[in-house]
PDB file of N, CA and C in Angstrom:
ATOM      1  N   UNK A  22     -10.935  -5.911  -1.647  1.00 73.00           N
ATOM      2  CA  UNK A  22     -10.023  -5.894  -2.350  1.00 73.00           C
ATOM      3  C   UNK A  22      -9.860  -6.721  -3.623  1.00 73.00           C
ATOM      4  N   UNK A  23      -9.287  -6.379  -4.772  1.00 85.00           N
ATOM      5  CA  UNK A  23      -8.883  -7.323  -5.852  1.00 85.00           C
ATOM      6  C   UNK A  23      -7.673  -6.909  -6.494  1.00 85.00           C
ATOM      7  N   UNK A  24      -7.396  -8.213  -7.394  1.00 90.00           N
ATOM      8  CA  UNK A  24      -6.056  -7.928  -8.017  1.00 90.00           C
ATOM      9  C   UNK A  24      -6.375  -7.494  -8.940  1.00 90.00           C
ATOM     10  N   UNK A  25      -5.253  -6.775  -9.704  1.00 93.00           N
ATOM     11  CA  UNK A  25      -5.499  -6.656 -11.341  1.00 93.00           C
ATOM     12  C   UNK A  25      -3.981  -6.850 -11.861  1.00 93.00           C
ATOM     13  N   UNK A  26      -4.321  -7.090 -13.288  1.00 95.00           N
ATOM     14  CA  UNK A  26      -2.851  -7.688 -13.945  1.00 95.00           C
ATOM     15  C   UNK A  26      -2.932  -6.699 -15.237  1.00 95.00           C
ATOM     16  N   UNK A  27      -1.842  -6.219 -15.534  1.00 92.00           N
ATOM     17  CA  UNK A  27      -1.866  -5.433 -16.901  1.00 92.00           C
ATOM     18  C   UNK A  27      -0.637  -5.439 -17.194  1.00 92.00           C
ATOM     19  N   UNK A  28      -0.461  -5.046 -18.874  1.00 95.00           N
ATOM     20  CA  UNK A  28       0.804  -5.039 -19.776  1.00 95.00           C
ATOM     21  C   UNK A  28       1.145  -3.636 -20.002  1.00 95.00           C
ATOM     22  N   UNK A  29       2.172  -3.139 -19.578  1.00 95.00           N
ATOM     23  CA  UNK A  29       2.562  -1.745 -20.049  1.00 95.00           C
ATOM     24  C   UNK A  29       4.025  -2.223 -20.419  1.00 95.00           C
ATOM     25  N   UNK A  30       4.180  -1.642 -22.193  1.00 95.00           N
ATOM     26  CA  UNK A  30       5.203  -1.944 -22.689  1.00 95.00           C
ATOM     27  C   UNK A  30       6.111  -2.717 -22.921  1.00 95.00           C
ATOM     28  N   UNK A  31       5.173  -4.160 -22.463  1.00 95.00           N
ATOM     29  CA  UNK A  31       5.645  -5.358 -22.636  1.00 95.00           C
ATOM     30  C   UNK A  31       6.088  -5.990 -21.071  1.00 95.00           C
ATOM     31  N   UNK A  32       5.571  -5.213 -20.178  1.00 95.00           N
ATOM     32  CA  UNK A  32       5.846  -5.987 -18.600  1.00 95.00           C
ATOM     33  C   UNK A  32       4.788  -5.955 -18.150  1.00 95.00           C
ATOM     34  N   UNK A  33       4.703  -7.161 -17.510  1.00 96.00           N
ATOM     35  CA  UNK A  33       3.468  -7.515 -16.746  1.00 96.00           C
ATOM     36  C   UNK A  33       3.643  -7.050 -15.096  1.00 96.00           C
ATOM     37  N   UNK A  34       2.528  -6.117 -14.846  1.00 96.00           N
ATOM     38  CA  UNK A  34       2.741  -5.373 -13.299  1.00 96.00           C
ATOM     39  C   UNK A  34       1.117  -6.175 -12.782  1.00 96.00           C
ATOM     40  N   UNK A  35       1.315  -6.173 -11.819  1.00 96.00           N
ATOM     41  CA  UNK A  35      -0.012  -6.643 -10.641  1.00 96.00           C
ATOM     42  C   UNK A  35      -0.086  -5.742  -9.635  1.00 96.00           C
ATOM     43  N   UNK A  36      -1.161  -5.407  -9.209  1.00 95.00           N
ATOM     44  CA  UNK A  36      -1.415  -4.342  -8.334  1.00 95.00           C
ATOM     45  C   UNK A  36      -3.028  -5.137  -7.801  1.00 95.00           C
ATOM     46  N   UNK A  37      -2.758  -5.072  -6.179  1.00 95.00           N
ATOM     47  CA  UNK A  37      -3.894  -5.327  -5.070  1.00 95.00           C
ATOM     48  C   UNK A  37      -4.618  -4.091  -5.077  1.00 95.00           C
ATOM     49  N   UNK A  38      -5.968  -3.744  -5.153  1.00 94.00           N
ATOM     50  CA  UNK A  38      -6.732  -2.868  -5.294  1.00 94.00           C
ATOM     51  C   UNK A  38      -7.534  -2.642  -4.045  1.00 94.00           C
ATOM     52  N   UNK A  39      -6.567  -1.967  -3.265  1.00 94.00           N
ATOM     53  CA  UNK A  39      -6.917  -1.740  -1.535  1.00 94.00           C
ATOM     54  C   UNK A  39      -7.763  -0.275  -1.669  1.00 94.00           C
ATOM     55  N   UNK A  40      -8.010   0.103  -0.641  1.00 93.00           N
ATOM     56  CA  UNK A  40      -9.066   1.445  -0.152  1.00 93.00           C
ATOM     57  C   UNK A  40      -7.881   2.444  -0.366  1.00 93.00           C
ATOM     58  N   UNK A  41      -6.766   1.814   0.204  1.00 95.00           N
ATOM     59  CA  UNK A  41      -5.433   2.972   0.246  1.00 95.00           C
ATOM     60  C   UNK A  41      -5.104   3.336  -1.214  1.00 95.00           C
ATOM     61  N   UNK A  42      -5.087   2.288  -2.499  1.00 96.00           N
ATOM     62  CA  UNK A  42      -5.030   2.560  -3.839  1.00 96.00           C
ATOM     63  C   UNK A  42      -5.962   3.828  -4.232  1.00 96.00           C
ATOM     64  N   UNK A  43      -7.368   2.987  -4.039  1.00 95.00           N
ATOM     65  CA  UNK A  43      -8.242   3.764  -4.267  1.00 95.00           C
ATOM     66  C   UNK A  43      -8.292   5.389  -4.029  1.00 95.00           C
ATOM     67  N   UNK A  44      -7.827   5.578  -2.654  1.00 96.00           N
ATOM     68  CA  UNK A  44      -7.732   6.752  -1.914  1.00 96.00           C
ATOM     69  C   UNK A  44      -6.585   7.514  -2.972  1.00 96.00           C
ATOM     70  N   UNK A  45      -5.665   7.058  -3.218  1.00 97.00           N
ATOM     71  CA  UNK A  45      -4.375   7.666  -3.947  1.00 97.00           C
ATOM     72  C   UNK A  45      -5.270   8.067  -5.466  1.00 97.00           C
ATOM     73  N   UNK A  46      -5.573   7.109  -6.005  1.00 97.00           N
ATOM     74  CA  UNK A  46      -6.258   7.259  -7.325  1.00 97.00           C
ATOM     75  C   UNK A  46      -7.016   8.553  -7.403  1.00 97.00           C
ATOM     76  N   UNK A  47      -8.117   8.700  -6.322  1.00 96.00           N
ATOM     77  CA  UNK A  47      -9.133   9.604  -6.123  1.00 96.00           C
ATOM     78  C   UNK A  47      -8.351  11.102  -5.869  1.00 96.00           C
ATOM     79  N   UNK A  48      -7.255  11.031  -5.334  1.00 96.00           N
ATOM     80  CA  UNK A  48      -6.298  12.442  -4.865  1.00 96.00           C
ATOM     81  C   UNK A  48      -6.041  12.775  -5.940  1.00 96.00           C
ATOM     82  N   UNK A  49      -5.536  11.817  -6.836  1.00 96.00           N
ATOM     83  CA  UNK A  49      -4.509  11.900  -7.932  1.00 96.00           C
ATOM     84  C   UNK A  49      -5.746  12.792  -9.225  1.00 96.00           C
ATOM     85  N   UNK A  50      -6.519  12.085  -9.370  1.00 95.00           N
ATOM     86  CA  UNK A  50      -7.822  12.667 -10.325  1.00 95.00           C
ATOM     87  C   UNK A  50      -8.205  14.109  -9.708  1.00 95.00           C
ATOM     88  N   UNK A  51      -8.517  14.205  -8.582  1.00 94.00           N
ATOM     89  CA  UNK A  51      -8.308  15.357  -7.958  1.00 94.00           C
ATOM     90  C   UNK A  51      -7.951  16.699  -8.385  1.00 94.00           C
ATOM     91  N   UNK A  52      -6.292  16.325  -7.889  1.00 93.00           N
ATOM     92  CA  UNK A  52      -5.245  16.957  -8.407  1.00 93.00           C
ATOM     93  C   UNK A  52      -5.177  17.476 -10.060  1.00 93.00           C
ATOM     94  N   UNK A  53      -5.027  16.342 -10.959  1.00 91.00           N
ATOM     95  CA  UNK A  53      -5.365  16.913 -12.038  1.00 91.00           C
ATOM     96  C   UNK A  53      -6.338  17.669 -12.615  1.00 91.00           C
ATOM     97  N   UNK A  54      -7.528  17.447 -11.887  1.00 92.00           N
ATOM     98  CA  UNK A  54      -8.943  18.236 -12.306  1.00 92.00           C
ATOM     99  C   UNK A  54      -8.521  19.966 -11.714  1.00 92.00           C
ATOM    100  N   UNK A  55      -7.583  19.778 -10.748  1.00 89.00           N
ATOM    101  CA  UNK A  55      -7.716  21.318 -10.231  1.00 89.00           C
ATOM    102  C   UNK A  55      -6.685  21.922 -11.296  1.00 89.00           C
ATOM    103  N   UNK A  56      -5.821  21.262 -11.590  1.00 89.00           N
ATOM    104  CA  UNK A  56      -4.853  21.857 -12.660  1.00 89.00           C
ATOM    105  C   UNK A  56      -5.378  22.138 -13.824  1.00 89.00           C
ATOM    106  N   UNK A  57      -6.115  21.334 -14.313  1.00 86.00           N
ATOM    107  CA  UNK A  57      -6.888  21.345 -15.445  1.00 86.00           C
ATOM    108  C   UNK A  57      -7.511  22.525 -15.461  1.00 86.00           C
ATOM    109  N   UNK A  58      -8.428  23.010 -14.377  1.00 87.00           N
ATOM    110  CA  UNK A  58      -9.385  23.881 -14.210  1.00 87.00           C
ATOM    111  C   UNK A  58      -8.615  25.155 -13.910  1.00 87.00           C
ATOM    112  N   UNK A  59      -7.356  25.276 -13.423  1.00 87.00           N
ATOM    113  CA  UNK A  59      -6.423  26.293 -13.174  1.00 87.00           C
ATOM    114  C   UNK A  59      -4.924  26.096 -13.449  1.00 87.00           C
ATOM    115  N   UNK A  60      -4.846  26.239 -14.832  1.00 84.00           N
ATOM    116  CA  UNK A  60      -3.198  25.720 -15.066  1.00 84.00           C
ATOM    117  C   UNK A  60      -2.235  26.623 -14.437  1.00 84.00           C
ATOM    118  N   UNK A  61      -2.508  27.553 -13.828  1.00 86.00           N
ATOM    119  CA  UNK A  61      -1.457  28.195 -13.018  1.00 86.00           C
ATOM    120  C   UNK A  61      -1.355  27.506 -11.580  1.00 86.00           C
ATOM    121  N   UNK A  62      -2.068  26.559 -11.147  1.00 82.00           N
ATOM    122  CA  UNK A  62      -2.041  26.079  -9.952  1.00 82.00           C
ATOM    123  C   UNK A  62      -0.767  25.111 -10.021  1.00 82.00           C
ATOM    124  N   UNK A  63      -0.810  24.585 -11.235  1.00 83.00           N
ATOM    125  CA  UNK A  63       0.066  23.193 -11.523  1.00 83.00           C
ATOM    126  C   UNK A  63       1.610  23.208 -10.662  1.00 83.00           C
ATOM    127  N   UNK A  64       2.207  24.608 -10.746  1.00 84.00           N
ATOM    128  CA  UNK A  64       3.348  24.319 -10.115  1.00 84.00           C
ATOM    129  C   UNK A  64       2.988  24.377  -8.401  1.00 84.00           C
ATOM    130  N   UNK A  65       2.283  24.652  -7.968  1.00 84.00           N
ATOM    131  CA  UNK A  65       1.691  24.329  -6.669  1.00 84.00           C
ATOM    132  C   UNK A  65       1.430  23.076  -5.884  1.00 84.00           C
ATOM    133  N   UNK A  66       0.942  22.209  -7.378  1.00 91.00           N
ATOM    134  CA  UNK A  66       0.535  20.874  -6.654  1.00 91.00           C
ATOM    135  C   UNK A  66       1.377  19.693  -7.748  1.00 91.00           C
ATOM    136  N   UNK A  67       2.320  20.218  -8.229  1.00 92.00           N
ATOM    137  CA  UNK A  67       2.891  19.249  -9.274  1.00 92.00           C
ATOM    138  C   UNK A  67       3.665  18.407  -8.146  1.00 92.00           C
ATOM    139  N   UNK A  68       4.531  19.044  -6.975  1.00 92.00           N
ATOM    140  CA  UNK A  68       5.138  17.934  -5.970  1.00 92.00           C
ATOM    141  C   UNK A  68       3.922  16.882  -5.563  1.00 92.00           C
ATOM    142  N   UNK A  69       2.852  17.457  -5.051  1.00 95.00           N
ATOM    143  CA  UNK A  69       1.760  16.361  -4.616  1.00 95.00           C
ATOM    144  C   UNK A  69       1.299  15.679  -5.763  1.00 95.00           C
ATOM    145  N   UNK A  70       1.111  15.890  -6.943  1.00 95.00           N
ATOM    146  CA  UNK A  70       0.750  15.115  -7.805  1.00 95.00           C
ATOM    147  C   UNK A  70       2.126  13.614  -7.979  1.00 95.00           C
ATOM    148  N   UNK A  71       3.315  14.255  -8.261  1.00 94.00           N
ATOM    149  CA  UNK A  71       4.439  13.487  -8.108  1.00 94.00           C
ATOM    150  C   UNK A  71       4.471  12.380  -6.978  1.00 94.00           C
ATOM    151  N   UNK A  72       4.021  12.926  -5.752  1.00 96.00           N
ATOM    152  CA  UNK A  72       3.981  12.288  -4.707  1.00 96.00           C
ATOM    153  C   UNK A  72       3.117  11.306  -4.495  1.00 96.00           C
ATOM    154  N   UNK A  73       2.002  11.519  -5.146  1.00 96.00           N
ATOM    155  CA  UNK A  73       0.763  10.748  -5.141  1.00 96.00           C
ATOM    156  C   UNK A  73       1.107   9.487  -6.077  1.00 96.00           C
ATOM    157  N   UNK A  74       1.699   9.843  -7.230  1.00 96.00           N
ATOM    158  CA  UNK A  74       1.948   9.092  -8.555  1.00 96.00           C
ATOM    159  C   UNK A  74       3.181   8.009  -7.816  1.00 96.00           C
ATOM    160  N   UNK A  75       4.244   8.311  -7.181  1.00 96.00           N
ATOM    161  CA  UNK A  75       5.019   7.610  -6.266  1.00 96.00           C
ATOM    162  C   UNK A  75       4.320   6.523  -5.485  1.00 96.00           C
ATOM    163  N   UNK A  76       3.457   6.882  -4.654  1.00 96.00           N
ATOM    164  CA  UNK A  76       2.738   6.161  -3.777  1.00 96.00           C
ATOM    165  C   UNK A  76       1.999   5.000  -4.588  1.00 96.00           C
ATOM    166  N   UNK A  77       1.299   5.352  -5.680  1.00 96.00           N
ATOM    167  CA  UNK A  77       0.622   4.572  -6.009  1.00 96.00           C
ATOM    168  C   UNK A  77       1.516   3.121  -6.884  1.00 96.00           C
ATOM    169  N   UNK A  78       2.647   3.817  -7.245  1.00 96.00           N
ATOM    170  CA  UNK A  78       3.778   2.854  -8.205  1.00 96.00           C
ATOM    171  C   UNK A  78       4.131   2.185  -7.090  1.00 96.00           C
ATOM    172  N   UNK A  79       4.111   2.578  -5.933  1.00 96.00           N
ATOM    173  CA  UNK A  79       4.892   1.669  -4.805  1.00 96.00           C
ATOM    174  C   UNK A  79       4.258   0.533  -4.500  1.00 96.00           C
ATOM    175  N   UNK A  80       2.634   0.345  -5.115  1.00 95.00           N
ATOM    176  CA  UNK A  80       1.947  -0.691  -4.505  1.00 95.00           C
ATOM    177  C   UNK A  80       1.932  -1.595  -5.409  1.00 95.00           C
ATOM    178  N   UNK A  81       2.578  -1.327  -6.630  1.00 96.00           N
ATOM    179  CA  UNK A  81       2.781  -2.108  -7.744  1.00 96.00           C
ATOM    180  C   UNK A  81       3.795  -3.085  -7.933  1.00 96.00           C
ATOM    181  N   UNK A  82       3.844  -4.321  -8.220  1.00 96.00           N
ATOM    182  CA  UNK A  82       4.948  -5.371  -8.334  1.00 96.00           C
ATOM    183  C   UNK A  82       4.843  -6.307 -10.126  1.00 96.00           C
ATOM    184  N   UNK A  83       5.974  -5.883 -10.563  1.00 96.00           N
ATOM    185  CA  UNK A  83       7.462  -5.572  -9.954  1.00 96.00           C
ATOM    186  C   UNK A  83       7.614  -3.933 -10.111  1.00 96.00           C
ATOM    187  N   UNK A  84       8.736  -3.717  -9.508  1.00 95.00           N
ATOM    188  CA  UNK A  84       9.218  -2.355  -9.372  1.00 95.00           C
ATOM    189  C   UNK A  84       8.673  -1.720 -10.430  1.00 95.00           C
ATOM    190  N   UNK A  85       8.318  -0.487 -10.696  1.00 95.00           N
ATOM    191  CA  UNK A  85       7.911   0.393 -12.054  1.00 95.00           C
ATOM    192  C   UNK A  85       9.139   0.964 -12.836  1.00 95.00           C
ATOM    193  N   UNK A  86       8.984   0.510 -14.120  1.00 93.00           N
ATOM    194  CA  UNK A  86      10.274   1.357 -14.695  1.00 93.00           C
ATOM    195  C   UNK A  86      10.220   2.803 -15.056  1.00 93.00           C
ATOM    196  N   UNK A  87      10.747   3.809 -14.965  1.00 93.00           N
ATOM    197  CA  UNK A  87      10.500   5.134 -14.789  1.00 93.00           C
ATOM    198  C   UNK A  87       9.554   5.429 -16.650  1.00 93.00           C
ATOM    199  N   UNK A  88      10.302   4.462 -17.520  1.00 95.00           N
ATOM    200  CA  UNK A  88       9.503   4.921 -19.025  1.00 95.00           C
ATOM    201  C   UNK A  88       7.786   4.201 -18.822  1.00 95.00           C
ATOM    202  N   UNK A  89       7.538   3.457 -18.129  1.00 96.00           N
ATOM    203  CA  UNK A  89       6.728   2.860 -17.862  1.00 96.00           C
ATOM    204  C   UNK A  89       5.443   3.117 -16.882  1.00 96.00           C
ATOM    205  N   UNK A  90       5.958   4.438 -16.059  1.00 95.00           N
ATOM    206  CA  UNK A  90       4.891   5.273 -15.025  1.00 95.00           C
ATOM    207  C   UNK A  90       3.941   5.789 -15.825  1.00 95.00           C
ATOM    208  N   UNK A  91       3.864   6.676 -16.619  1.00 95.00           N
ATOM    209  CA  UNK A  91       2.743   6.951 -17.222  1.00 95.00           C
ATOM    210  C   UNK A  91       1.694   6.217 -17.493  1.00 95.00           C
ATOM    211  N   UNK A  92       2.060   5.065 -18.551  1.00 96.00           N
ATOM    212  CA  UNK A  92       1.131   4.045 -18.913  1.00 96.00           C
ATOM    213  C   UNK A  92       0.690   3.321 -17.664  1.00 96.00           C
ATOM    214  N   UNK A  93       1.418   2.808 -16.683  1.00 96.00           N
ATOM    215  CA  UNK A  93       0.969   1.932 -15.496  1.00 96.00           C
ATOM    216  C   UNK A  93       0.013   3.151 -14.534  1.00 96.00           C
ATOM    217  N   UNK A  94       0.353   4.422 -14.321  1.00 96.00           N
ATOM    218  CA  UNK A  94      -0.781   5.171 -13.640  1.00 96.00           C
ATOM    219  C   UNK A  94      -2.153   5.029 -14.548  1.00 96.00           C
ATOM    220  N   UNK A  95      -2.141   5.266 -15.793  1.00 96.00           N
ATOM    221  CA  UNK A  95      -3.421   5.453 -16.737  1.00 96.00           C
ATOM    222  C   UNK A  95      -4.184   3.851 -16.468  1.00 96.00           C
ATOM    223  N   UNK A  96      -3.230   3.032 -16.229  1.00 96.00           N
ATOM    224  CA  UNK A  96      -4.006   1.520 -16.079  1.00 96.00           C
ATOM    225  C   UNK A  96      -4.454   1.291 -14.992  1.00 96.00           C
ATOM    226  N   UNK A  97      -3.887   1.749 -13.548  1.00 96.00           N
ATOM    227  CA  UNK A  97      -4.286   1.926 -12.584  1.00 96.00           C
ATOM    228  C   UNK A  97      -5.720   2.555 -12.178  1.00 96.00           C
ATOM    229  N   UNK A  98      -5.552   3.824 -13.049  1.00 96.00           N
ATOM    230  CA  UNK A  98      -6.913   4.678 -12.843  1.00 96.00           C
ATOM    231  C   UNK A  98      -7.931   3.870 -13.369  1.00 96.00           C
ATOM    232  N   UNK A  99      -7.647   3.295 -14.761  1.00 95.00           N
ATOM    233  CA  UNK A  99      -8.875   2.635 -15.415  1.00 95.00           C
ATOM    234  C   UNK A  99      -9.164   1.631 -14.294  1.00 95.00           C
ATOM    235  N   UNK A 100      -8.405   0.765 -13.841  1.00 94.00           N
ATOM    236  CA  UNK A 100      -9.037  -0.447 -12.659  1.00 94.00           C
ATOM    237  C   UNK A 100      -9.498   0.057 -11.772  1.00 94.00           C
ATOM    238  N   UNK A 101      -9.178   0.997 -11.264  1.00 94.00           N
ATOM    239  CA  UNK A 101      -9.783   1.675 -10.008  1.00 94.00           C
ATOM    240  C   UNK A 101     -11.142   2.107 -10.221  1.00 94.00           C
ATOM    241  N   UNK A 102     -11.317   2.692 -11.716  1.00 94.00           N
ATOM    242  CA  UNK A 102     -12.971   3.089 -11.968  1.00 94.00           C
ATOM    243  C   UNK A 102     -13.723   2.130 -12.513  1.00 94.00           C
ATOM    244  N   UNK A 103     -13.109   1.146 -13.186  1.00 92.00           N
ATOM    245  CA  UNK A 103     -13.944  -0.190 -13.404  1.00 92.00           C
ATOM    246  C   UNK A 103     -14.655  -0.667 -12.119  1.00 92.00           C
ATOM    247  N   UNK A 104     -13.456  -0.797 -11.435  1.00 89.00           N
ATOM    248  CA  UNK A 104     -14.180  -1.385  -9.646  1.00 89.00           C
ATOM    249  C   UNK A 104     -14.857  -0.858  -9.152  1.00 89.00           C
ATOM    250  N   UNK A 105     -14.669   0.418  -9.171  1.00 88.00           N
ATOM    251  CA  UNK A 105     -15.885   1.304  -8.639  1.00 88.00           C
ATOM    252  C   UNK A 105     -17.274   1.086  -9.387  1.00 88.00           C
ATOM    253  N   UNK A 106     -17.272   0.914 -10.957  1.00 91.00           N
ATOM    254  CA  UNK A 106     -18.367   0.824 -11.583  1.00 91.00           C
ATOM    255  C   UNK A 106     -19.059  -0.339 -11.060  1.00 91.00           C
ATOM    256  N   UNK A 107     -18.292  -1.796 -10.780  1.00 87.00           N
ATOM    257  CA  UNK A 107     -18.859  -2.789 -10.419  1.00 87.00           C
ATOM    258  C   UNK A 107     -19.477  -2.824  -9.040  1.00 87.00           C
ATOM    259  N   UNK A 108     -18.814  -1.882  -8.260  1.00 85.00           N
ATOM    260  CA  UNK A 108     -19.253  -1.901  -7.068  1.00 85.00           C
ATOM    261  C   UNK A 108     -20.546  -1.163  -6.740  1.00 85.00           C
ATOM    262  N   UNK A 109     -20.668  -0.138  -7.688  1.00 88.00           N
ATOM    263  CA  UNK A 109     -21.821   0.777  -7.686  1.00 88.00           C
ATOM    264  C   UNK A 109     -23.188  -0.408  -8.629  1.00 88.00           C
ATOM    265  N   UNK A 110     -22.772  -1.276  -9.521  1.00 88.00           N
ATOM    266  CA  UNK A 110     -23.733  -1.704 -10.106  1.00 88.00           C
ATOM    267  C   UNK A 110     -24.267  -2.911  -9.099  1.00 88.00           C
ATOM    268  N   UNK A 111     -23.631  -3.469  -8.292  1.00 87.00           N
ATOM    269  CA  UNK A 111     -23.654  -4.530  -7.862  1.00 87.00           C
ATOM    270  C   UNK A 111     -24.869  -3.818  -6.134  1.00 87.00           C
ATOM    271  N   UNK A 112     -24.394  -2.578  -5.848  1.00 88.00           N
ATOM    272  CA  UNK A 112     -25.035  -1.967  -4.979  1.00 88.00           C
ATOM    273  C   UNK A 112     -26.627  -1.480  -5.448  1.00 88.00           C
ATOM    274  N   UNK A 113     -26.568  -1.324  -7.017  1.00 87.00           N
ATOM    275  CA  UNK A 113     -27.832  -0.975  -7.174  1.00 87.00           C
ATOM    276  C   UNK A 113     -28.664  -2.005  -7.033  1.00 87.00           C
ATOM    277  N   UNK A 114     -28.430  -3.197  -7.189  1.00 83.00           N
ATOM    278  CA  UNK A 114     -29.029  -4.496  -7.621  1.00 83.00           C
ATOM    279  C   UNK A 114     -29.232  -4.841  -6.150  1.00 83.00           C
ATOM    280  N   UNK A 115     -28.962  -4.522  -5.204  1.00 77.00           N
ATOM    281  CA  UNK A 115     -29.312  -4.775  -3.630  1.00 77.00           C
ATOM    282  C   UNK A 115     -30.580  -3.697  -3.163  1.00 77.00           C
ATOM    283  N   UNK A 116     -30.224  -2.511  -3.786  1.00 68.00           N
ATOM    284  CA  UNK A 116     -31.110  -1.641  -3.376  1.00 68.00           C
ATOM    285  C   UNK A 116     -32.094  -1.599  -4.347  1.00 68.00           C
ATOM    286  N   UNK A 117     -33.245  -2.320  -4.170  1.00 58.00           N
ATOM    287  CA  UNK A 117     -34.387  -2.255  -4.972  1.00 58.00           C
ATOM    288  C   UNK A 117     -35.578  -2.058  -4.089  1.00 58.00           C
ATOM    289  N   UNK A 118     -35.962  -0.834  -3.534  1.00 58.00           N
ATOM    290  CA  UNK A 118     -36.562  -0.559  -2.765  1.00 58.00           C
ATOM    291  C   UNK A 118     -38.353  -1.033  -3.271  1.00 58.00           C
ATOM    292  N   UNK A 119     -38.799  -1.727  -2.095  1.00 57.00           N
ATOM    293  CA  UNK A 119     -40.257  -1.762  -2.619  1.00 57.00           C
ATOM    294  C   UNK A 119     -41.281  -0.937  -2.220  1.00 57.00           C
ATOM    295  N   UNK A 120     -41.679  -0.271  -3.462  1.00 55.00           N
ATOM    296  CA  UNK A 120     -42.437   1.028  -2.937  1.00 55.00           C
ATOM    297  C   UNK A 120     -43.976   0.273  -3.075  1.00 55.00           C
ATOM    298  N   UNK A 121     -44.525   0.821  -1.839  1.00 54.00           N
ATOM    299  CA  UNK A 121     -46.076   0.734  -1.748  1.00 54.00           C
ATOM    300  C   UNK A 121     -47.028   1.775  -2.735  1.00 54.00           C
ATOM    301  N   UNK A 122     -47.317   1.482  -3.508  1.00 52.00           N
ATOM    302  CA  UNK A 122     -48.339   2.300  -4.430  1.00 52.00           C
ATOM    303  C   UNK A 122     -49.710   2.461  -3.862  1.00 52.00           C
ATOM    304  N   UNK A 123     -50.052   3.797  -3.718  1.00 56.00           N
ATOM    305  CA  UNK A 123     -51.432   4.269  -3.149  1.00 56.00           C
ATOM    306  C   UNK A 123     -52.079   4.465  -3.842  1.00 56.00           C
ATOM    307  N   UNK A 124     -53.697   3.860  -4.252  1.00 54.00           N
ATOM    308  CA  UNK A 124     -54.348   4.084  -5.355  1.00 54.00           C
ATOM    309  C   UNK A 124     -55.378   5.129  -4.419  1.00 54.00           C
ATOM    310  N   UNK A 125     -55.707   6.092  -5.397  1.00 53.00           N
ATOM    311  CA  UNK A 125     -57.031   6.790  -4.474  1.00 53.00           C
ATOM    312  C   UNK A 125     -58.068   6.556  -5.748  1.00 53.00           C
ATOM    313  N   UNK A 126     -58.989   6.323  -4.846  1.00 50.00           N
ATOM    314  CA  UNK A 126     -60.422   6.153  -5.538  1.00 50.00           C
ATOM    315  C   UNK A 126     -61.514   7.281  -5.123  1.00 50.00           C
TER     316      UNK A 126
END
C-alpha cells in the first residue's frame, strides 16, 4: 500500500492505493476499453462504470466534489499505473536469473 496526494481544481486529495483500489481501476480501464471497442455496448456498461467510479471516489479524502470527479479519476488511474510500473521494475531487478552458458568445443 502506498499513499498518493494530488491537486484537482485547487483541492488537495489523498488516496491510499490498496489492492482493492487497484482492482477498481483495472476494472474501470477494462470497462472503458470494452466501450471503446464496441461503442454500442456503452449503455450496457455505463451503470457499472458509474458504480466503479463511485467506489474509487469513496476511497479518497476529502469527499470528492462532482466537478472534480473526472480529473480525480484520471489522477487515480495515473497513480495506479505508476505504482504498477514501479513494482514491475522492482521485480525485474530481483529476477536476474543466472544462466549457465554451455560452450561446445
